[in-house]
Coordinates of C-alpha atoms in Angstrom, one line a residue:
M275 CA 52.0 121.7 164.3
L276 CA 50.0 123.4 161.5
P277 CA 47.7 126.2 162.6
L278 CA 44.0 126.2 162.1
R279 CA 43.3 128.9 159.5
R280 CA 40.2 131.0 159.6
S281 CA 38.8 133.0 156.7
L282 CA 35.9 134.0 154.6
L283 CA 37.7 132.5 151.6
K284 CA 36.1 129.1 150.6
P285 CA 36.7 126.6 149.1
L286 CA 39.6 127.4 146.7
Q287 CA 41.5 129.4 149.3
D288 CA 41.4 126.5 151.7
V289 CA 43.2 124.4 149.1
I290 CA 45.7 127.2 148.5
R291 CA 46.3 127.6 152.2
H292 CA 47.7 124.0 152.4
S293 CA 49.4 124.0 149.0
H294 CA 52.0 126.6 150.0
R295 CA 53.3 124.3 152.7
Y296 CA 54.6 121.9 150.2
L297 CA 56.1 124.2 147.6
A298 CA 59.9 123.6 147.4
Q299 CA 62.0 124.1 144.3
K300 CA 65.5 122.6 144.3
N301 CA 66.6 124.8 141.4
L302 CA 66.1 128.3 142.9
L303 CA 66.3 129.9 139.5
E304 CA 62.8 128.6 138.9
L305 CA 61.7 131.4 141.3
T306 CA 62.4 133.7 138.4
D307 CA 58.9 132.7 137.1
R308 CA 57.5 134.4 140.3
G309 CA 59.4 137.6 139.5
F310 CA 61.6 136.8 142.4
F311 CA 65.1 137.4 140.9
Q312 CA 65.8 140.6 139.0
G313 CA 69.2 139.3 137.9
I314 CA 72.0 136.9 138.3
F315 CA 75.8 137.4 138.3
P316 CA 77.6 136.5 136.1
D317 CA 74.7 136.9 133.7
T318 CA 75.7 133.8 131.7
A319 CA 75.9 131.5 134.7
A320 CA 72.4 130.2 134.7
P321 CA 73.2 126.7 133.4
R322 CA 76.0 126.2 135.9
M323 CA 73.9 127.6 138.8
K324 CA 71.1 125.2 137.9
Q325 CA 73.6 122.3 137.9
L326 CA 74.9 123.2 141.4
F327 CA 71.4 123.7 142.9
T328 CA 70.1 120.4 141.6
S329 CA 73.3 118.4 142.4
G330 CA 73.5 118.9 146.2
Q331 CA 73.1 121.3 149.1
Q332 CA 74.5 124.8 148.5
S333 CA 75.1 127.6 151.0
I334 CA 73.5 131.0 150.3
Y335 CA 74.0 134.1 152.3
A336 CA 72.4 137.5 152.6
G337 CA 73.5 140.4 154.8
F338 CA 71.5 142.7 157.2
D339 CA 73.2 145.7 158.6
P340 CA 72.0 146.9 162.1
T341 CA 71.1 150.4 161.1
A342 CA 67.9 150.2 163.1
D343 CA 66.5 148.1 165.9
S344 CA 64.1 146.3 163.5
L345 CA 64.1 145.0 160.0
H346 CA 61.3 146.3 157.6
V347 CA 59.2 145.0 154.7
G348 CA 62.0 145.8 152.3
N349 CA 64.2 143.3 154.2
L350 CA 61.4 140.7 154.2
L351 CA 61.9 139.9 150.6
V352 CA 65.5 139.0 151.2
I353 CA 64.4 136.8 154.2
M354 CA 61.9 135.2 151.8
G355 CA 64.8 134.4 149.5
L356 CA 66.7 132.7 152.3
I357 CA 63.5 130.7 153.3
H358 CA 63.1 129.5 149.7
C359 CA 66.7 128.3 149.9
Q360 CA 65.9 126.5 153.1
R361 CA 62.7 124.9 151.6
A362 CA 64.8 123.7 148.7
G363 CA 67.2 121.9 151.1
H364 CA 70.0 124.4 150.8
K365 CA 71.8 126.1 153.8
P366 CA 70.6 129.7 154.6
I367 CA 73.1 132.0 156.1
A368 CA 72.2 135.4 157.5
L369 CA 75.1 137.8 158.1
V370 CA 74.4 140.6 160.6
G371 CA 76.9 143.5 160.1
G372 CA 78.3 144.3 163.5
A373 CA 81.3 145.7 161.6
T374 CA 79.9 147.0 158.4
G375 CA 77.0 148.7 160.3
L376 CA 79.7 151.0 161.7
I377 CA 80.6 152.1 158.2
G378 CA 77.2 152.4 156.4
D379 CA 76.2 151.1 153.0
P380 CA 75.9 153.9 150.5
S381 CA 73.8 151.8 148.1
G382 CA 70.6 153.5 147.3
R383 CA 71.5 156.5 149.5
K384 CA 71.6 160.2 148.5
T385 CA 73.3 161.2 151.7
E386 CA 75.7 159.6 154.2
R387 CA 74.1 157.6 157.1
N388 CA 74.4 159.0 160.6
Q389 CA 77.2 157.2 162.4
L390 CA 75.9 154.8 165.1
G391 CA 77.7 154.1 168.3
E392 CA 78.8 150.6 169.3
T393 CA 76.2 150.4 172.0
V394 CA 73.4 151.2 169.6
I395 CA 74.8 148.7 167.1
E396 CA 75.0 146.0 169.7
T397 CA 71.3 146.6 170.7
N398 CA 70.2 146.6 167.1
L399 CA 72.1 143.4 166.4
K400 CA 70.4 141.5 169.2
A401 CA 67.0 142.7 168.0
I402 CA 67.6 141.8 164.3
E403 CA 69.0 138.4 165.2
Q404 CA 65.9 137.7 167.3
Q405 CA 63.6 138.8 164.5
L406 CA 65.4 136.6 161.9
R407 CA 65.1 133.5 164.2
Q408 CA 61.4 134.3 164.9
V409 CA 60.5 134.6 161.2
F410 CA 62.2 131.3 160.4
E411 CA 60.4 129.7 163.4
N412 CA 57.1 131.1 162.3
H413 CA 57.6 129.7 158.8
E414 CA 58.4 126.3 160.1
N415 CA 55.4 126.2 162.5
C416 CA 52.8 127.9 160.3
L417 CA 53.8 127.6 156.7
W418 CA 55.6 124.3 156.4
D419 CA 54.4 120.7 156.8
S420 CA 57.2 118.6 158.1
K421 CA 55.1 115.4 157.7
K422 CA 55.0 115.9 153.9
H423 CA 58.8 116.2 153.6
K424 CA 61.3 113.5 154.2
S425 CA 64.2 115.7 155.3
P426 CA 64.0 118.4 158.0
L427 CA 64.6 122.0 157.1
P428 CA 68.3 123.0 157.2
P429 CA 68.8 125.3 160.2
L430 CA 69.4 129.0 159.8
T431 CA 73.0 130.0 160.4
I432 CA 73.5 133.6 161.7
V433 CA 77.0 135.1 161.6
N434 CA 78.3 138.5 162.7
N435 CA 81.2 139.9 160.6
A436 CA 82.5 141.8 163.7
D437 CA 83.8 138.4 164.8
W438 CA 86.4 138.1 162.0
Y439 CA 87.3 141.7 161.7
A440 CA 88.1 141.9 165.4
D441 CA 91.2 139.8 164.7
L442 CA 92.4 141.6 161.6
Q443 CA 95.2 144.1 161.6
L444 CA 94.6 147.1 159.4
I445 CA 98.1 147.1 157.7
D446 CA 97.9 143.4 157.1
F447 CA 94.4 143.6 155.6
V448 CA 95.4 146.5 153.3
A449 CA 98.6 144.7 152.3
N450 CA 97.1 141.3 151.6
M451 CA 93.6 142.2 150.4
G452 CA 93.8 145.8 149.1
R453 CA 96.1 144.8 146.2
H454 CA 93.2 142.7 144.7
F455 CA 90.8 145.6 144.3
R456 CA 90.9 147.9 141.3
M457 CA 90.1 151.5 141.7
G458 CA 88.6 151.8 138.2
S459 CA 86.1 149.1 138.9
M460 CA 85.2 150.4 142.3
L461 CA 84.7 154.0 141.1
S462 CA 82.4 152.7 138.2
R463 CA 79.8 151.3 140.6
S464 CA 76.5 153.1 140.2
S465 CA 76.2 153.6 144.0
V466 CA 79.6 155.4 143.9
Q467 CA 78.9 157.4 140.8
S468 CA 75.6 158.8 142.0
R469 CA 77.2 159.9 145.2
L470 CA 80.3 161.4 143.6
E471 CA 78.0 163.5 141.4
S472 CA 75.9 164.7 144.4
E473 CA 76.4 168.0 146.2
D474 CA 77.8 166.3 149.3
G475 CA 80.0 163.8 147.5
M476 CA 81.1 160.6 149.2
S477 CA 83.3 159.9 152.2
F478 CA 86.2 157.5 152.2
T479 CA 84.4 155.5 154.9
E480 CA 81.4 154.8 152.6
F481 CA 83.7 154.1 149.6
T482 CA 85.3 151.3 151.5
Y483 CA 82.0 149.6 152.3
Q484 CA 82.2 147.4 149.1
I485 CA 85.6 146.2 150.2
F486 CA 84.3 144.8 153.4
Q487 CA 81.2 143.3 151.9
A488 CA 83.5 141.6 149.3
Y489 CA 85.7 140.2 152.1
D490 CA 82.7 139.0 154.0
W491 CA 81.8 136.8 151.0
L492 CA 85.4 135.5 150.8
H493 CA 85.4 134.6 154.5
L494 CA 82.1 132.8 154.1
L495 CA 83.3 130.9 151.1
R496 CA 86.3 129.7 153.1
R497 CA 84.5 128.9 156.3
H498 CA 81.1 127.8 155.0
N499 CA 81.7 126.9 151.4
C500 CA 79.2 129.7 150.5
C501 CA 79.2 130.1 146.8
F502 CA 76.0 132.2 146.5
Q503 CA 75.2 135.7 147.8
M504 CA 71.7 137.2 147.6
G505 CA 70.7 140.8 147.9
G506 CA 68.5 143.6 146.6
S507 CA 69.2 144.9 143.2
D508 CA 70.8 148.0 144.8
Q509 CA 73.5 145.5 146.0
T510 CA 74.6 144.6 142.4
G511 CA 77.8 146.7 142.6
N512 CA 78.8 145.2 145.9
L513 CA 78.2 141.7 144.7
M514 CA 80.3 142.3 141.6
T515 CA 83.2 143.6 143.8
G516 CA 83.0 140.4 145.9
H517 CA 83.0 138.3 142.8
E518 CA 86.1 140.1 141.4
L519 CA 87.9 139.7 144.8
I520 CA 87.2 136.0 144.9
S521 CA 88.1 135.4 141.3
R522 CA 91.6 136.9 142.1
V523 CA 92.2 135.3 145.5
E524 CA 90.5 131.9 145.0
R525 CA 91.1 131.3 141.3
K526 CA 89.6 127.8 141.2
R527 CA 86.4 128.7 143.0
E528 CA 83.1 129.7 141.4
V529 CA 80.8 132.2 143.1
F530 CA 77.4 133.6 142.0
G531 CA 75.2 136.5 142.8
L532 CA 71.4 136.7 142.9
T533 CA 69.6 140.1 143.0
L534 CA 66.0 140.6 144.1
P535 CA 63.7 143.4 143.0
L536 CA 63.3 146.3 145.4
V537 CA 59.8 146.5 146.9
T538 CA 58.2 149.8 146.0
T539 CA 54.9 151.6 146.4
E540 CA 52.5 151.9 143.5
E541 CA 54.1 155.3 142.9
G542 CA 57.5 153.7 142.7
D543 CA 58.8 154.8 146.1
K544 CA 61.0 152.4 148.0
F545 CA 59.7 150.7 151.2
G546 CA 62.5 151.4 153.6
K547 CA 63.6 153.3 156.6
S548 CA 65.1 156.1 154.5
A549 CA 61.9 156.7 152.5
G550 CA 60.0 157.7 155.7
N551 CA 57.2 155.1 155.2
A552 CA 58.8 152.1 156.7
V553 CA 56.6 149.1 157.7
W554 CA 58.6 147.4 160.4
L555 CA 58.7 143.7 161.3
D556 CA 58.9 144.6 165.1
G557 CA 55.4 144.4 166.5
N558 CA 56.1 147.3 168.8
K559 CA 56.9 149.6 165.9
T560 CA 54.3 148.3 163.4
S561 CA 51.6 146.3 165.1
P562 CA 50.4 142.9 163.6
F563 CA 47.2 144.7 162.9
A564 CA 49.0 147.5 161.0
L565 CA 51.1 145.0 159.0
Y566 CA 47.9 143.1 158.2
Q567 CA 46.1 146.2 157.1
F568 CA 49.1 147.4 155.0
F569 CA 48.9 144.3 152.8
L570 CA 45.1 144.1 153.0
R571 CA 44.9 147.6 151.4
M572 CA 47.2 146.8 148.5
P573 CA 45.7 147.9 145.2
D574 CA 44.4 145.3 142.7
S575 CA 47.2 146.3 140.4
E576 CA 49.9 145.2 142.9
V577 CA 48.4 142.2 144.7
E578 CA 49.3 139.5 142.1
K579 CA 53.0 140.5 142.1
L580 CA 53.1 140.6 145.9
L581 CA 51.4 137.2 146.2
K582 CA 54.2 135.8 144.1
L583 CA 56.9 137.6 146.1
F584 CA 55.7 137.3 149.7
T585 CA 53.9 134.0 149.8
F586 CA 54.7 130.4 149.0
I587 CA 51.5 129.7 147.1
P588 CA 52.3 127.8 143.9
L589 CA 51.8 129.8 140.7
P590 CA 48.8 127.8 139.3
Q591 CA 46.9 128.6 142.5
V592 CA 47.9 132.2 142.4
E593 CA 46.6 132.5 138.9
Q594 CA 43.4 130.7 139.9
L595 CA 43.0 133.0 142.9
M596 CA 43.4 136.1 140.7
R597 CA 40.7 134.8 138.3
E598 CA 38.3 134.5 141.3
H599 CA 39.4 137.9 142.6
T600 CA 38.7 139.6 139.3
K601 CA 35.1 138.3 139.4
E602 CA 34.5 139.8 142.9
P603 CA 37.2 142.4 143.6
E604 CA 35.2 144.0 146.3
K605 CA 35.7 140.9 148.5
R606 CA 39.5 141.4 148.4
K607 CA 40.1 137.7 148.4
A608 CA 43.6 138.0 147.1
Q609 CA 44.6 140.8 149.5
T610 CA 43.1 138.9 152.4
L611 CA 45.2 135.8 151.7
L612 CA 48.3 138.0 151.2
A613 CA 47.8 139.8 154.5
E614 CA 47.2 136.5 156.4
D615 CA 50.3 134.8 155.1
V616 CA 52.6 137.8 155.6
T617 CA 51.3 138.3 159.2
L618 CA 51.7 134.6 159.9
L619 CA 55.3 134.7 158.7
V620 CA 56.2 137.8 160.7
H621 CA 54.1 137.4 163.9
G622 CA 52.9 133.8 164.0
E623 CA 49.5 132.5 164.7
S624 CA 48.9 134.7 167.7
G625 CA 49.8 137.8 165.8
L626 CA 47.4 136.9 163.0
K627 CA 44.6 136.2 165.5
Q628 CA 45.2 139.6 167.1
A629 CA 45.2 141.4 163.7
E630 CA 41.9 139.7 162.8
R631 CA 40.3 140.5 166.1
V632 CA 41.2 144.2 165.8
T633 CA 40.1 144.2 162.1
N634 CA 36.7 142.7 163.0
A635 CA 36.2 145.2 165.9
L636 CA 37.2 148.3 163.9
Y637 CA 35.7 147.5 160.5
K638 CA 33.0 144.8 161.1
G639 CA 31.4 146.0 164.3
K640 CA 32.5 143.0 166.3
V641 CA 33.3 144.7 169.6
E642 CA 34.1 141.4 171.3
G643 CA 37.4 141.4 169.3
L644 CA 38.6 144.5 171.3
A645 CA 37.6 142.8 174.6
E646 CA 40.0 139.9 173.8
L647 CA 43.0 142.2 173.6
N648 CA 45.1 143.1 176.6
L649 CA 46.3 146.6 177.3
P650 CA 49.8 146.2 175.6
E651 CA 48.1 144.8 172.5
I652 CA 45.6 147.8 172.4
Q653 CA 48.5 150.3 172.9
Q654 CA 50.4 148.5 170.2
T655 CA 47.5 148.6 167.8
F656 CA 46.5 152.2 168.5
Q657 CA 49.9 153.7 168.6
G658 CA 49.8 157.4 169.6
A659 CA 46.5 157.0 171.4
T660 CA 46.2 159.0 174.7
M661 CA 46.2 156.8 177.8
V662 CA 43.7 157.7 180.5
N663 CA 43.2 156.1 184.0
L664 CA 39.7 156.5 185.4
L665 CA 37.8 155.3 188.5
T666 CA 34.5 153.6 187.8
E667 CA 31.6 155.6 189.2
P668 CA 28.0 154.3 189.2
G669 CA 25.7 156.2 186.8
M670 CA 28.5 157.9 184.9
S671 CA 27.2 159.3 181.6
I672 CA 28.7 159.5 178.2
L673 CA 29.3 163.2 178.6
E674 CA 31.0 162.7 181.9
L675 CA 33.2 160.0 180.4
A676 CA 34.2 162.3 177.5
M677 CA 35.1 165.2 179.9
K678 CA 37.0 163.1 182.4
A679 CA 39.0 161.5 179.6
K680 CA 39.7 165.1 178.3
C681 CA 38.5 164.3 174.8
F682 CA 37.2 167.8 174.4
P683 CA 38.5 171.2 175.6
T684 CA 35.1 172.4 176.8
E685 CA 31.7 170.8 177.7
T686 CA 30.1 172.9 175.0
D687 CA 32.4 171.3 172.4
A688 CA 31.6 167.9 173.8
V689 CA 27.8 168.3 173.6
R690 CA 28.0 169.7 170.1
I691 CA 30.3 167.0 168.6
I692 CA 28.6 164.1 170.4
N693 CA 25.2 165.2 169.3
A694 CA 26.5 165.6 165.8
G695 CA 27.8 161.9 165.8
G696 CA 31.5 162.6 166.1
F697 CA 32.1 160.5 169.3
Y698 CA 32.6 156.8 169.5
V699 CA 32.9 154.3 172.3
N700 CA 34.4 151.0 171.4
Q701 CA 33.9 151.8 167.7
K702 CA 30.2 152.5 168.2
R703 CA 28.8 156.0 167.6
V704 CA 27.1 157.4 170.7
Q705 CA 24.9 160.6 170.5
N706 CA 23.0 160.5 173.7
I707 CA 25.1 162.5 176.2
A708 CA 23.0 161.3 179.1
E709 CA 23.4 157.6 178.3
V710 CA 24.7 155.7 181.3
L711 CA 27.8 153.5 180.9
T712 CA 27.2 149.8 181.0
T713 CA 29.7 146.9 181.3
G714 CA 30.1 144.9 178.2
V715 CA 29.0 147.8 175.9
H716 CA 30.9 150.9 177.0
I717 CA 33.3 149.1 179.4
L718 CA 34.8 146.0 177.9
R719 CA 35.4 142.9 180.0
N720 CA 39.1 143.5 179.9
G721 CA 38.5 146.7 181.8
I722 CA 39.2 149.0 178.9
S723 CA 37.2 151.5 176.8
L724 CA 38.4 152.8 173.4
L725 CA 37.2 156.3 172.7
R726 CA 37.4 158.1 169.4
V727 CA 36.8 161.6 168.4
G728 CA 36.3 162.0 164.7
K729 CA 38.4 159.7 162.5
R730 CA 41.8 159.7 164.1
N731 CA 41.9 160.9 167.7
F732 CA 41.9 157.8 169.9
Y733 CA 41.8 157.6 173.8
I734 CA 42.4 154.4 175.7
V735 CA 40.6 154.4 179.1
R736 CA 41.8 151.9 181.7
W737 CA 39.3 151.5 184.4
Q738 CA 40.5 151.3 188.0

């Protein structure tokens, strides 16, 4: 069932909203026109890859290590790649690294990762697997029209590399597989070189990571006929190691790598857990509202690129949308559509509705949007807000509310700041300290009041 989309963007954007449900390119290399692939490996393999993509169903895999209990926006681009594969009729495989997560990928790292225990890894694996399934489900429900396509979407396959390493003996693995790796090639990888030249150097554990990722590909080739691996551009060295292993072990088999650009900020910083500015896909870590606002606030210089990477809107419509956006940039038409589609993909229709309700309440003065949120949703949206439980009392004033909620250290401070216009109830400035609280204005119908002091200090009052 396709969702009913709401927006201020008419009428071109209504057409765009439906067009992305039909976009499917059998030859995945055509996504290069969207800036989706940074490179292919081998770099001369484009004609052969096109032939394979257009001649029948292919299996394509990407890996996700459980280094945290949530994926983030940087991972989302790789997920988009797998969904493009699915839309084209190919078989998407997501590998979760129950084994490699214990080792830690050094790619793109300046220091070694903290070692995670097996219990933590197991918890993270379950969370990531659920996220992957949810994103694919949201895509099918919200961004794909099954009635317009003759064949159903190939299902997502999720595999855990701990399943095959559990049965491998160390000596047998080194004896049978180790002989196919060349130290010169492994040492030449940029991820290895940069770490060897660093002050802390590189541990043997991290150095072996590329061996295990290479073997993962070999295993998937044998079990799933998986000839394609997709990953961020920082994975190029690992993909090359896998290609070299397979070329020696399975001499008659062809395999290919596809690398995606790393998502960065306008300043060039990487969006990821390590960079300290992660935007998570877990709604409890980054709320649907925060995710929506993150993309809504993208600068004009970045939005066209992100529309091509994070939506399924056909390129002609993207170009037409950008022409309209250029005429009235203050309306942020392009950013709004980008934010809607990403939030739909990650959190589904309910998450988008929640994000829009909070946006309308905070920035458009529509307090009824806050009244439609339940307590967990408000806590999720205003992460870090102070929770306060109060008993309703007839005739309670604004000043009494502020003091009972402990918004101010002294009554003198409260009077001064409220009179100066620095106190808000449900996003409405209040300056009359004697004003009596009323239901529907100060106390929402969901039994909650949102207080704010200044710009950033939020208090959530739950009325008993």
